[in-house]
PDB file of C-alpha atoms and ligand atoms in Angstrom:
ATOM      1  CA  MET A   1       0.039   0.136   0.194  1.00  0.00           C
ATOM      2  CA  LYS A   2       1.422   3.460  -0.809  1.00  0.00           C
ATOM      3  CA  ASP A   3       2.130   5.688   2.008  1.00  0.00           C
ATOM      4  CA  ALA A   4      -0.151   8.452   0.755  1.00  0.00           C
ATOM      5  CA  ASP A   5      -3.028   5.855   0.535  1.00  0.00           C
ATOM      6  CA  CYS A   6      -2.259   4.664   3.799  1.00  0.00           C
ATOM      7  CA  VAL A   7      -2.208   8.104   5.480  1.00  0.00           C
ATOM      8  CA  ALA A   8      -5.818   8.728   4.087  1.00  0.00           C
ATOM      9  CA  PHE A   9      -6.954   5.834   4.949  1.00  0.00           C
ATOM     10  CA  LEU A  10      -5.908   5.998   8.636  1.00  0.00           C
ATOM     11  CA  GLN A  11      -7.180   9.729   8.622  1.00  0.00           C
ATOM     12  CA  TRP A  12     -10.436   8.337   7.698  1.00  0.00           C
ATOM     13  CA  ALA A  13     -10.648   5.197   9.990  1.00  0.00           C
ATOM     14  CA  LEU A  14      -8.925   6.144  13.278  1.00  0.00           C
ATOM     15  CA  PRO A  15     -11.028   8.877  14.462  1.00  0.00           C
ATOM     16  CA  ARG A  16     -13.805   6.300  13.811  1.00  0.00           C
ATOM     17  CA  LEU A  17     -12.099   4.194  16.533  1.00  0.00           C
ATOM     18  CA  GLY A  18     -11.503   6.888  18.917  1.00  0.00           C
ATOM     19  CA  LEU A  19      -7.902   7.234  17.957  1.00  0.00           C
ATOM     20  CA  ARG A  20      -5.900  10.259  16.879  1.00  0.00           C
ATOM     21  CA  TRP A  21      -4.101  10.314  13.389  1.00  0.00           C
ATOM     22  CA  ALA A  22      -1.662  12.718  15.099  1.00  0.00           C
ATOM     23  CA  GLY A  23      -0.673  10.027  17.633  1.00  0.00           C
ATOM     24  CA  TYR A  24       0.080   7.334  14.680  1.00  0.00           C
ATOM     25  CA  ARG A  25       1.878   9.817  12.124  1.00  0.00           C
ATOM     26  CA  GLN A  26       5.403   8.602  13.521  1.00  0.00           C
ATOM     27  CA  VAL A  27       4.619   4.961  13.658  1.00  0.00           C
ATOM     28  CA  ARG A  28       2.214   4.691  10.777  1.00  0.00           C
ATOM     29  CA  ARG A  29       4.669   2.337   8.648  1.00  0.00           C
ATOM     30  CA  ARG A  30       3.915  -0.196  11.357  1.00  0.00           C
ATOM     31  CA  ALA A  31       0.452   0.409  11.112  1.00  0.00           C
ATOM     32  CA  CYS A  32       0.310   0.297   7.422  1.00  0.00           C
ATOM     33  CA  LYS A  33       1.944  -2.899   7.160  1.00  0.00           C
ATOM     34  CA  ARG A  34      -0.798  -4.472   9.487  1.00  0.00           C
ATOM     35  CA  MET A  35      -3.308  -3.134   7.665  1.00  0.00           C
ATOM     36  CA  ALA A  36      -1.790  -4.740   4.278  1.00  0.00           C
ATOM     37  CA  ARG A  37      -1.545  -7.929   5.856  1.00  0.00           C
ATOM     38  CA  ARG A  38      -5.351  -7.860   6.669  1.00  0.00           C
ATOM     39  CA  MET A  39      -6.236  -6.634   3.547  1.00  0.00           C
ATOM     40  CA  ARG A  40      -4.254  -9.349   1.724  1.00  0.00           C
ATOM     41  CA  GLU A  41      -6.201 -12.038   4.071  1.00  0.00           C
ATOM     42  CA  LEU A  42      -9.472 -10.760   3.019  1.00  0.00           C
ATOM     43  CA  GLY A  43      -8.339 -10.804  -0.621  1.00  0.00           C
ATOM     44  CA  ILE A  44      -8.853  -6.771  -1.016  1.00  0.00           C
ATOM     45  CA  ALA A  45      -6.349  -5.137  -3.383  1.00  0.00           C
ATOM     46  CA  ASP A  46      -6.210  -1.510  -2.002  1.00  0.00           C
ATOM     47  CA  ALA A  47      -7.454   1.027   0.635  1.00  0.00           C
ATOM     48  CA  ALA A  48     -10.493   2.254  -1.183  1.00  0.00           C
ATOM     49  CA  GLY A  49     -11.519  -1.483  -1.273  1.00  0.00           C
ATOM     50  CA  TYR A  50     -10.801  -1.835   2.558  1.00  0.00           C
ATOM     51  CA  ARG A  51     -12.622   1.406   3.230  1.00  0.00           C
ATOM     52  CA  ALA A  52     -15.729  -0.135   1.266  1.00  0.00           C
ATOM     53  CA  ARG A  53     -15.533  -3.404   3.119  1.00  0.00           C
ATOM     54  CA  LEU A  54     -15.484  -1.551   6.378  1.00  0.00           C
ATOM     55  CA  GLU A  55     -18.638   0.492   5.413  1.00  0.00           C
ATOM     56  CA  ALA A  56     -20.400  -2.785   4.374  1.00  0.00           C
ATOM     57  CA  ASP A  57     -19.195  -4.778   7.415  1.00  0.00           C
ATOM     58  CA  PRO A  58     -19.399  -3.580  10.878  1.00  0.00           C
ATOM     59  CA  ALA A  59     -17.863  -6.558  12.347  1.00  0.00           C
ATOM     60  CA  GLU A  60     -14.773  -5.597  10.516  1.00  0.00           C
ATOM     61  CA  TRP A  61     -14.466  -2.765  12.796  1.00  0.00           C
ATOM     62  CA  ARG A  62     -13.413  -4.886  15.562  1.00  0.00           C
ATOM     63  CA  ALA A  63     -10.478  -6.790  13.442  1.00  0.00           C
ATOM     64  CA  LEU A  64      -9.032  -3.259  12.443  1.00  0.00           C
ATOM     65  CA  ALA A  65      -9.664  -2.183  16.032  1.00  0.00           C
ATOM     66  CA  ALA A  66      -7.425  -5.170  17.132  1.00  0.00           C
ATOM     67  CA  LEU A  67      -4.449  -4.157  14.622  1.00  0.00           C
ATOM     68  CA  CYS A  68      -4.065  -0.518  15.951  1.00  0.00           C
ATOM     69  CA  PRO A  69      -2.414  -0.997  19.321  1.00  0.00           C
ATOM     70  CA  ILE A  70       1.449  -0.410  18.751  1.00  0.00           C
ATOM     71  CA  PRO A  71       3.368  -2.272  21.002  1.00  0.00           C
ATOM     72  CA  ILE A  72       6.854  -0.190  20.891  1.00  0.00           C
ATOM     73  CA  SER A  73       8.754  -0.473  24.191  1.00  0.00           C
ATOM     74  CA  ARG A  74      11.833  -1.001  25.958  1.00  0.00           C
ATOM     75  CA  PHE A  75      13.470  -1.136  29.311  1.00  0.00           C
ATOM     76  CA  TYR A  76      14.405   2.085  31.132  1.00  0.00           C
ATOM     77  CA  ARG A  77      12.827   4.113  28.251  1.00  0.00           C
ATOM     78  CA  ASP A  78      13.358   7.772  28.734  1.00  0.00           C
ATOM     79  CA  ARG A  79      16.047   7.275  31.038  1.00  0.00           C
ATOM     80  CA  GLU A  80      15.771  10.775  32.739  1.00  0.00           C
ATOM     81  CA  VAL A  81      12.175   9.762  33.598  1.00  0.00           C
ATOM     82  CA  PHE A  82      13.374   6.724  35.592  1.00  0.00           C
ATOM     83  CA  ASP A  83      16.194   8.642  37.020  1.00  0.00           C
ATOM     84  CA  GLY A  84      13.586  10.970  38.445  1.00  0.00           C
ATOM     85  CA  LEU A  85      11.725   8.114  39.743  1.00  0.00           C
ATOM     86  CA  GLY A  86      14.633   6.647  41.560  1.00  0.00           C
ATOM     87  CA  ALA A  87      16.031   9.932  42.867  1.00  0.00           C
ATOM     88  CA  GLU A  88      12.846  11.710  43.993  1.00  0.00           C
ATOM     89  CA  VAL A  89       9.253  10.021  43.298  1.00  0.00           C
ATOM     90  CA  LEU A  90       9.994   6.269  44.531  1.00  0.00           C
ATOM     91  CA  PRO A  91      11.767   7.201  47.610  1.00  0.00           C
ATOM     92  CA  ALA A  92       8.840  10.205  48.693  1.00  0.00           C
ATOM     93  CA  LEU A  93       6.282   7.453  47.997  1.00  0.00           C
ATOM     94  CA  ALA A  94       8.153   4.935  50.261  1.00  0.00           C
ATOM     95  CA  ARG A  95       8.539   7.242  53.031  1.00  0.00           C
ATOM     96  CA  ARG A  96       4.891   7.245  53.455  1.00  0.00           C
ATOM     97  CA  ALA A  97       3.678   3.567  53.121  1.00  0.00           C
ATOM     98  CA  GLN A  98       4.557   0.032  54.264  1.00  0.00           C
ATOM     99  CA  ARG A  99       3.558  -1.230  50.839  1.00  0.00           C
ATOM    100  CA  LEU A 100       4.156   0.488  47.266  1.00  0.00           C
ATOM    101  CA  GLU A 101       1.592  -0.332  44.831  1.00  0.00           C
ATOM    102  CA  CYS A 102       2.574  -0.046  41.115  1.00  0.00           C
ATOM    103  CA  TRP A 103       0.732  -0.111  38.034  1.00  0.00           C
ATOM    104  CA  SER A 104       1.742   0.099  34.199  1.00  0.00           C
ATOM    105  CA  ALA A 105      -1.351   0.788  32.263  1.00  0.00           C
ATOM    106  CA  GLY A 106      -0.289  -0.336  28.564  1.00  0.00           C
ATOM    107  CA  CYS A 107       2.679  -2.347  29.567  1.00  0.00           C
ATOM    108  CA  ALA A 108       3.437  -4.021  26.176  1.00  0.00           C
ATOM    109  CA  SER A 109       5.699  -7.195  26.863  1.00  0.00           C
ATOM    110  CA  GLY A 110       6.499  -6.224  30.389  1.00  0.00           C
ATOM    111  CA  GLU A 111       9.404  -3.913  29.686  1.00  0.00           C
ATOM    112  CA  GLU A 112       7.982  -0.863  31.774  1.00  0.00           C
ATOM    113  CA  PRO A 113       6.919  -2.907  34.970  1.00  0.00           C
ATOM    114  CA  TYR A 114      10.090  -4.991  35.115  1.00  0.00           C
ATOM    115  CA  THR A 115      11.970  -1.870  34.680  1.00  0.00           C
ATOM    116  CA  LEU A 116      10.362  -0.633  37.993  1.00  0.00           C
ATOM    117  CA  ALA A 117      10.851  -3.857  39.745  1.00  0.00           C
ATOM    118  CA  VAL A 118      14.564  -4.125  39.069  1.00  0.00           C
ATOM    119  CA  GLN A 119      15.232  -0.444  39.961  1.00  0.00           C
ATOM    120  CA  TRP A 120      13.101  -0.986  43.303  1.00  0.00           C
ATOM    121  CA  ARG A 121      15.205  -4.097  43.958  1.00  0.00           C
ATOM    122  CA  LEU A 122      18.625  -3.067  43.001  1.00  0.00           C
ATOM    123  CA  GLN A 123      18.755   0.966  43.783  1.00  0.00           C
ATOM    124  CA  LEU A 124      16.258   1.320  46.624  1.00  0.00           C
ATOM    125  CA  ALA A 125      14.942  -1.969  48.575  1.00  0.00           C
ATOM    126  CA  ALA A 126      17.873  -1.722  50.778  1.00  0.00           C
ATOM    127  CA  ARG A 127      17.088   1.756  51.802  1.00  0.00           C
ATOM    128  CA  PHE A 128      13.351   0.977  52.732  1.00  0.00           C
ATOM    129  CA  PRO A 129      13.665  -2.566  54.246  1.00  0.00           C
ATOM    130  CA  GLY A 130      10.102  -2.485  55.773  1.00  0.00           C
ATOM    131  CA  VAL A 131       8.376  -1.679  52.693  1.00  0.00           C
ATOM    132  CA  ALA A 132       6.669  -4.194  50.067  1.00  0.00           C
ATOM    133  CA  PHE A 133       6.721  -3.587  46.476  1.00  0.00           C
ATOM    134  CA  ARG A 134       4.243  -4.748  44.043  1.00  0.00           C
ATOM    135  CA  VAL A 135       3.740  -3.898  40.448  1.00  0.00           C
ATOM    136  CA  LEU A 136       0.582  -4.629  38.178  1.00  0.00           C
ATOM    137  CA  GLY A 137       1.197  -4.482  34.491  1.00  0.00           C
ATOM    138  CA  THR A 138      -1.901  -4.505  32.205  1.00  0.00           C
ATOM    139  CA  ASP A 139      -2.308  -4.352  28.637  1.00  0.00           C
ATOM    140  CA  ILE A 140      -5.141  -4.965  25.880  1.00  0.00           C
ATOM    141  CA  ASP A 141      -2.812  -7.570  23.835  1.00  0.00           C
ATOM    142  CA  ALA A 142      -2.999 -11.063  25.260  1.00  0.00           C
ATOM    143  CA  ARG A 143      -0.010 -12.076  23.294  1.00  0.00           C
ATOM    144  CA  LEU A 144       2.297  -9.391  24.676  1.00  0.00           C
ATOM    145  CA  LEU A 145       1.418 -10.493  28.057  1.00  0.00           C
ATOM    146  CA  GLU A 146       2.296 -13.894  27.386  1.00  0.00           C
ATOM    147  CA  ARG A 147       5.688 -12.754  26.511  1.00  0.00           C
ATOM    148  CA  ALA A 148       5.593 -10.424  29.355  1.00  0.00           C
ATOM    149  CA  ARG A 149       5.126 -13.620  31.677  1.00  0.00           C
ATOM    150  CA  ALA A 150       7.891 -15.382  30.333  1.00  0.00           C
ATOM    151  CA  GLY A 151      10.421 -12.396  30.992  1.00  0.00           C
ATOM    152  CA  CYS A 152      12.964 -12.822  28.137  1.00  0.00           C
ATOM    153  CA  TYR A 153      14.244 -10.252  25.585  1.00  0.00           C
ATOM    154  CA  GLY A 154      16.591  -9.578  22.786  1.00  0.00           C
ATOM    155  CA  ALA A 155      19.600  -7.446  23.836  1.00  0.00           C
ATOM    156  CA  GLY A 156      18.365  -4.424  22.277  1.00  0.00           C
ATOM    157  CA  SER A 157      15.320  -4.123  24.699  1.00  0.00           C
ATOM    158  CA  LEU A 158      17.822  -3.834  27.364  1.00  0.00           C
ATOM    159  CA  GLU A 159      20.094  -1.403  26.178  1.00  0.00           C
ATOM    160  CA  ALA A 160      19.032   1.745  28.032  1.00  0.00           C
ATOM    161  CA  LEU A 161      19.478  -0.131  31.507  1.00  0.00           C
ATOM    162  CA  PRO A 162      22.410   0.472  33.700  1.00  0.00           C
ATOM    163  CA  ALA A 163      24.782  -2.207  32.836  1.00  0.00           C
ATOM    164  CA  ALA A 164      25.172  -3.490  36.297  1.00  0.00           C
ATOM    165  CA  TRP A 165      21.433  -3.668  36.735  1.00  0.00           C
ATOM    166  CA  ARG A 166      21.616  -5.891  33.315  1.00  0.00           C
ATOM    167  CA  GLU A 167      24.129  -8.086  34.890  1.00  0.00           C
ATOM    168  CA  GLN A 168      22.186  -8.686  38.387  1.00  0.00           C
ATOM    169  CA  ALA A 169      18.844  -8.684  37.116  1.00  0.00           C
ATOM    170  CA  PHE A 170      18.966 -11.107  33.822  1.00  0.00           C
ATOM    171  CA  GLU A 171      20.386 -14.440  32.998  1.00  0.00           C
ATOM    172  CA  GLN A 172      21.688 -15.293  29.523  1.00  0.00           C
ATOM    173  CA  ARG A 173      19.369 -18.172  27.832  1.00  0.00           C
ATOM    174  CA  GLY A 174      20.711 -19.024  24.527  1.00  0.00           C
ATOM    175  CA  ARG A 175      20.249 -15.483  22.661  1.00  0.00           C
ATOM    176  CA  LEU A 176      17.949 -13.849  25.199  1.00  0.00           C
ATOM    177  CA  ARG A 177      18.246 -12.332  28.375  1.00  0.00           C
ATOM    178  CA  CYS A 178      15.700 -13.687  30.944  1.00  0.00           C
ATOM    179  CA  LEU A 179      14.690 -11.959  34.076  1.00  0.00           C
ATOM    180  CA  ARG A 180      15.809 -13.898  37.283  1.00  0.00           C
ATOM    181  CA  ALA A 181      12.731 -15.710  38.941  1.00  0.00           C
ATOM    182  CA  PRO A 182      12.493 -13.519  42.140  1.00  0.00           C
ATOM    183  CA  LEU A 183      12.323 -10.495  40.093  1.00  0.00           C
ATOM    184  CA  ARG A 184       9.800 -11.889  37.571  1.00  0.00           C
ATOM    185  CA  ARG A 185       7.640 -12.821  40.681  1.00  0.00           C
ATOM    186  CA  GLU A 186       7.432  -8.933  41.883  1.00  0.00           C
ATOM    187  CA  VAL A 187       5.223  -8.345  38.647  1.00  0.00           C
ATOM    188  CA  GLU A 188       2.043  -9.670  38.003  1.00  0.00           C
ATOM    189  CA  PHE A 189      -0.190  -9.258  34.568  1.00  0.00           C
ATOM    190  CA  ALA A 190      -3.443  -9.064  33.518  1.00  0.00           C
ATOM    191  CA  ARG A 191      -5.329  -8.233  30.441  1.00  0.00           C
ATOM    192  CA  GLN A 192      -7.381  -5.335  30.139  1.00  0.00           C
ATOM    193  CA  ASP A 193      -8.644  -2.542  28.248  1.00  0.00           C
ATOM    194  CA  LEU A 194      -7.775   0.708  29.877  1.00  0.00           C
ATOM    195  CA  LEU A 195     -11.343   2.084  28.763  1.00  0.00           C
ATOM    196  CA  ALA A 196     -13.114  -0.806  29.779  1.00  0.00           C
ATOM    197  CA  ALA A 197     -12.127  -2.251  33.097  1.00  0.00           C
ATOM    198  CA  LEU A 198      -9.948  -1.232  36.059  1.00  0.00           C
ATOM    199  CA  PRO A 199      -7.867  -3.221  38.710  1.00  0.00           C
ATOM    200  CA  GLU A 200      -9.714  -3.573  41.913  1.00  0.00           C
ATOM    201  CA  ARG A 201      -7.127  -1.850  44.183  1.00  0.00           C
ATOM    202  CA  GLU A 202      -5.300   1.211  44.463  1.00  0.00           C
ATOM    203  CA  PHE A 203      -1.923   2.630  43.399  1.00  0.00           C
ATOM    204  CA  ASP A 204       0.668   4.769  44.755  1.00  0.00           C
ATOM    205  CA  LEU A 205       2.429   4.881  41.241  1.00  0.00           C
ATOM    206  CA  VAL A 206       0.733   4.429  37.954  1.00  0.00           C
ATOM    207  CA  LEU A 207       2.516   4.754  34.697  1.00  0.00           C
ATOM    208  CA  CYS A 208       0.463   5.426  31.478  1.00  0.00           C
ATOM    209  CA  ARG A 209       3.109   6.297  28.883  1.00  0.00           C
ATOM    210  CA  ASN A 210       2.740   6.343  24.865  1.00  0.00           C
ATOM    211  CA  LEU A 211      -0.623   5.178  25.132  1.00  0.00           C
ATOM    212  CA  ALA A 212      -3.695   7.111  26.058  1.00  0.00           C
ATOM    213  CA  PHE A 213      -2.233  10.702  25.817  1.00  0.00           C
ATOM    214  CA  THR A 214      -0.873   9.750  22.391  1.00  0.00           C
ATOM    215  CA  TYR A 215      -3.370   7.271  20.583  1.00  0.00           C
ATOM    216  CA  PHE A 216      -6.631   8.060  22.236  1.00  0.00           C
ATOM    217  CA  ASP A 217      -8.660  11.033  20.928  1.00  0.00           C
ATOM    218  CA  ALA A 218      -9.431  13.933  23.097  1.00  0.00           C
ATOM    219  CA  ALA A 219     -12.557  12.233  24.963  1.00  0.00           C
ATOM    220  CA  GLY A 220     -10.656   8.989  25.209  1.00  0.00           C
ATOM    221  CA  ALA A 221      -7.882  10.585  26.568  1.00  0.00           C
ATOM    222  CA  ARG A 222      -9.909  12.470  29.364  1.00  0.00           C
ATOM    223  CA  ARG A 223     -12.043   9.299  30.167  1.00  0.00           C
ATOM    224  CA  ALA A 224      -8.504   7.295  30.495  1.00  0.00           C
ATOM    225  CA  LEU A 225      -7.235  10.138  32.848  1.00  0.00           C
ATOM    226  CA  GLU A 226     -10.460  10.081  35.151  1.00  0.00           C
ATOM    227  CA  ARG A 227     -10.346   6.120  35.203  1.00  0.00           C
ATOM    228  CA  ILE A 228      -6.691   6.491  36.180  1.00  0.00           C
ATOM    229  CA  ALA A 229      -7.456   9.077  38.959  1.00  0.00           C
ATOM    230  CA  SER A 230      -9.958   6.741  40.226  1.00  0.00           C
ATOM    231  CA  ARG A 231      -7.163   4.212  41.143  1.00  0.00           C
ATOM    232  CA  LEU A 232      -4.594   6.406  42.193  1.00  0.00           C
ATOM    233  CA  ARG A 233      -4.309   7.238  45.972  1.00  0.00           C
ATOM    234  CA  PRO A 234      -4.023  11.200  46.965  1.00  0.00           C
ATOM    235  CA  GLY A 235      -0.537  12.230  47.100  1.00  0.00           C
ATOM    236  CA  GLY A 236       0.275   9.421  44.411  1.00  0.00           C
ATOM    237  CA  ALA A 237       2.413   9.784  41.282  1.00  0.00           C
ATOM    238  CA  LEU A 238       1.245   9.608  37.370  1.00  0.00           C
ATOM    239  CA  VAL A 239       3.922   9.326  35.073  1.00  0.00           C
ATOM    240  CA  ILE A 240       3.110   9.997  31.215  1.00  0.00           C
ATOM    241  CA  GLY A 241       5.344   9.821  28.131  1.00  0.00           C
ATOM    242  CA  LEU A 242       8.034  12.218  27.868  1.00  0.00           C
ATOM    243  CA  HIS A 243       6.496  14.028  24.912  1.00  0.00           C
ATOM    244  CA  GLU A 244       2.922  13.738  26.186  1.00  0.00           C
ATOM    245  CA  ASN A 245       0.456  16.223  27.902  1.00  0.00           C
ATOM    246  CA  LEU A 246      -2.241  15.614  30.391  1.00  0.00           C
ATOM    247  CA  PRO A 247      -5.715  16.310  28.699  1.00  0.00           C
ATOM    248  CA  ALA A 248      -7.283  19.405  29.897  1.00  0.00           C
ATOM    249  CA  PRO A 249      -8.689  20.133  32.482  1.00  0.00           C
ATOM    250  CA  ALA A 250      -6.475  17.784  34.404  1.00  0.00           C
ATOM    251  CA  ALA A 251      -8.209  19.088  37.900  1.00  0.00           C
ATOM    252  CA  GLY A 252      -6.225  17.406  40.859  1.00  0.00           C
ATOM    253  CA  PHE A 253      -2.846  16.741  39.222  1.00  0.00           C
ATOM    254  CA  GLU A 254       0.319  19.173  39.874  1.00  0.00           C
ATOM    255  CA  PRO A 255       3.549  18.699  38.280  1.00  0.00           C
ATOM    256  CA  TRP A 256       5.946  16.694  40.493  1.00  0.00           C
ATOM    257  CA  PRO A 257       8.698  19.049  41.371  1.00  0.00           C
ATOM    258  CA  GLY A 258      11.986  18.605  39.249  1.00  0.00           C
ATOM    259  CA  CYS A 259      10.570  15.411  37.648  1.00  0.00           C
ATOM    260  CA  ARG A 260       9.731  15.497  33.879  1.00  0.00           C
ATOM    261  CA  ALA A 261       6.680  13.647  32.822  1.00  0.00           C
ATOM    262  CA  VAL A 262       5.541  12.879  36.401  1.00  0.00           C
ATOM    263  CA  PHE A 263       2.397  14.518  38.179  1.00  0.00           C
ATOM    264  CA  ARG A 264       1.106  14.341  41.766  1.00  0.00           C
ATOM    265  CA  ARG A 265      -2.530  13.706  42.637  1.00  0.00           C
ATOM    266  CA  SER A 266      -3.594  16.493  44.799  1.00  0.00           C
ATOM    267  CA  PRO A 267      -3.314  15.108  48.415  1.00  0.00           C
ATOM    268  CA  VAL A 268      -7.171  15.831  49.335  1.00  0.00           C
ATOM    269  CA  SER A 269      -9.095  13.615  47.073  1.00  0.00           C
ATOM    270  CA  THR A 270     -10.784  16.011  44.603  1.00  0.00           C
ATOM    271  CA  SER A 271     -13.071  13.333  42.988  1.00  0.00           C
ATOM    272  CA  SER A 272     -16.571  13.172  43.865  1.00  0.00           C
TER     273      SER A 272
HETATM  274  C1  SAM B   1       3.340   2.094  22.595  1.00  0.00           C
HETATM  275  S1  SAM B   1       2.939   0.624  23.816  1.00  0.00           S
HETATM  276  C2  SAM B   1       4.003   1.667  25.276  1.00  0.00           C
HETATM  277  C3  SAM B   1       4.436   0.506  26.387  1.00  0.00           C
HETATM  278  C4  SAM B   1       4.892   1.471  27.315  1.00  0.00           C
HETATM  279  N1  SAM B   1       4.028   1.751  28.227  1.00  0.00           N
HETATM  280  C5  SAM B   1       6.269   2.061  27.040  1.00  0.00           C
HETATM  281  O1  SAM B   1       5.804   3.480  27.167  1.00  0.00           O
HETATM  282  O2  SAM B   1       7.193   1.762  26.648  1.00  0.00           O
HETATM  283  C6  SAM B   1       1.293   0.959  24.108  1.00  0.00           C
HETATM  284  C7  SAM B   1       0.828  -0.094  24.556  1.00  0.00           C
HETATM  285  O3  SAM B   1      -0.440  -0.107  24.977  1.00  0.00           O
HETATM  286  C8  SAM B   1      -1.367  -1.074  24.746  1.00  0.00           C
HETATM  287  N2  SAM B   1      -2.734  -0.698  24.636  1.00  0.00           N
HETATM  288  C9  SAM B   1      -3.446  -0.069  23.285  1.00  0.00           C
HETATM  289  N3  SAM B   1      -4.546   0.169  23.687  1.00  0.00           N
HETATM  290  C10 SAM B   1      -5.010  -0.255  24.895  1.00  0.00           C
HETATM  291  C11 SAM B   1      -6.130  -0.287  25.789  1.00  0.00           C
HETATM  292  N4  SAM B   1      -7.010   0.529  25.282  1.00  0.00           N
HETATM  293  N5  SAM B   1      -5.967  -0.716  26.948  1.00  0.00           N
HETATM  294  C12 SAM B   1      -4.738  -1.049  27.502  1.00  0.00           C
HETATM  295  N6  SAM B   1      -3.966  -1.292  26.610  1.00  0.00           N
HETATM  296  C13 SAM B   1      -3.676  -0.653  25.579  1.00  0.00           C
HETATM  297  C14 SAM B   1      -0.842  -1.517  23.447  1.00  0.00           C
HETATM  298  O4  SAM B   1      -1.054  -3.001  23.224  1.00  0.00           O
HETATM  299  C15 SAM B   1       0.785  -1.595  23.714  1.00  0.00           C
HETATM  300  O5  SAM B   1       1.500  -2.504  24.355  1.00  0.00           O
END
């Protein structure tokens, strides 16, 4: 499929799925490849044909929606954000709790929640011996979660991790590096659509990066923020992507001093 045809198709289809074209601009090649594969499966020759199919067959929208999530991730993504979490945010949260509950919403193959588990164990746990640490990773894609539970990655995924952590947290298995079992046990995974379901417990720290505030349309981003806020304890922290903004009005959140992309939920709950 030609780039221009795919762009025109995405600009037409994404808003109908509650998604933003602007979020997809940079990753459109990936999205276009998936659409092209789907069109081949259906024996459809071009984007115009696929659009006609969607207009005639409402069920095909579900298949298209399943192709849209983009699972790009890596360990210690946006180094300065994790540096800020390690230096400021996690210690501040640990000082006020016996148990730190963290949630990575849109966790892809586990890179983000495992980064947190590794960081806590190797950088902070010794300073907070009485504090239990637990991470939940959720994603809409069951196949990604299978990979997450296996906890094995190619070298490229781990490049940004501090080298000493890489050595301590992983063991080599063939060409893959696999997370050691005690660290794997600190993270649990569940399949959840952020817009349709929520974890049952409350959290001190939520990471929602490179998902709702990039790919969802304005209404979806606002809904996602409200839903996250409903599970974030007052005084807890929300981390978004380095190039994302919170949808306005983001009442009840203030920037975490000195940390980019981190917001503190007002200590006094503002939700009704
Ligand atoms: C670009 S990845 C971001 C991964 C990680 N948060 C990071 O920043 O490295 C976005 C992830 O969100 C997941 N996703 C997309 N739509 C979702 C939804 N409605 N609910 C939960 N997860 C979703 C995708 O499957 C994908 O794994």
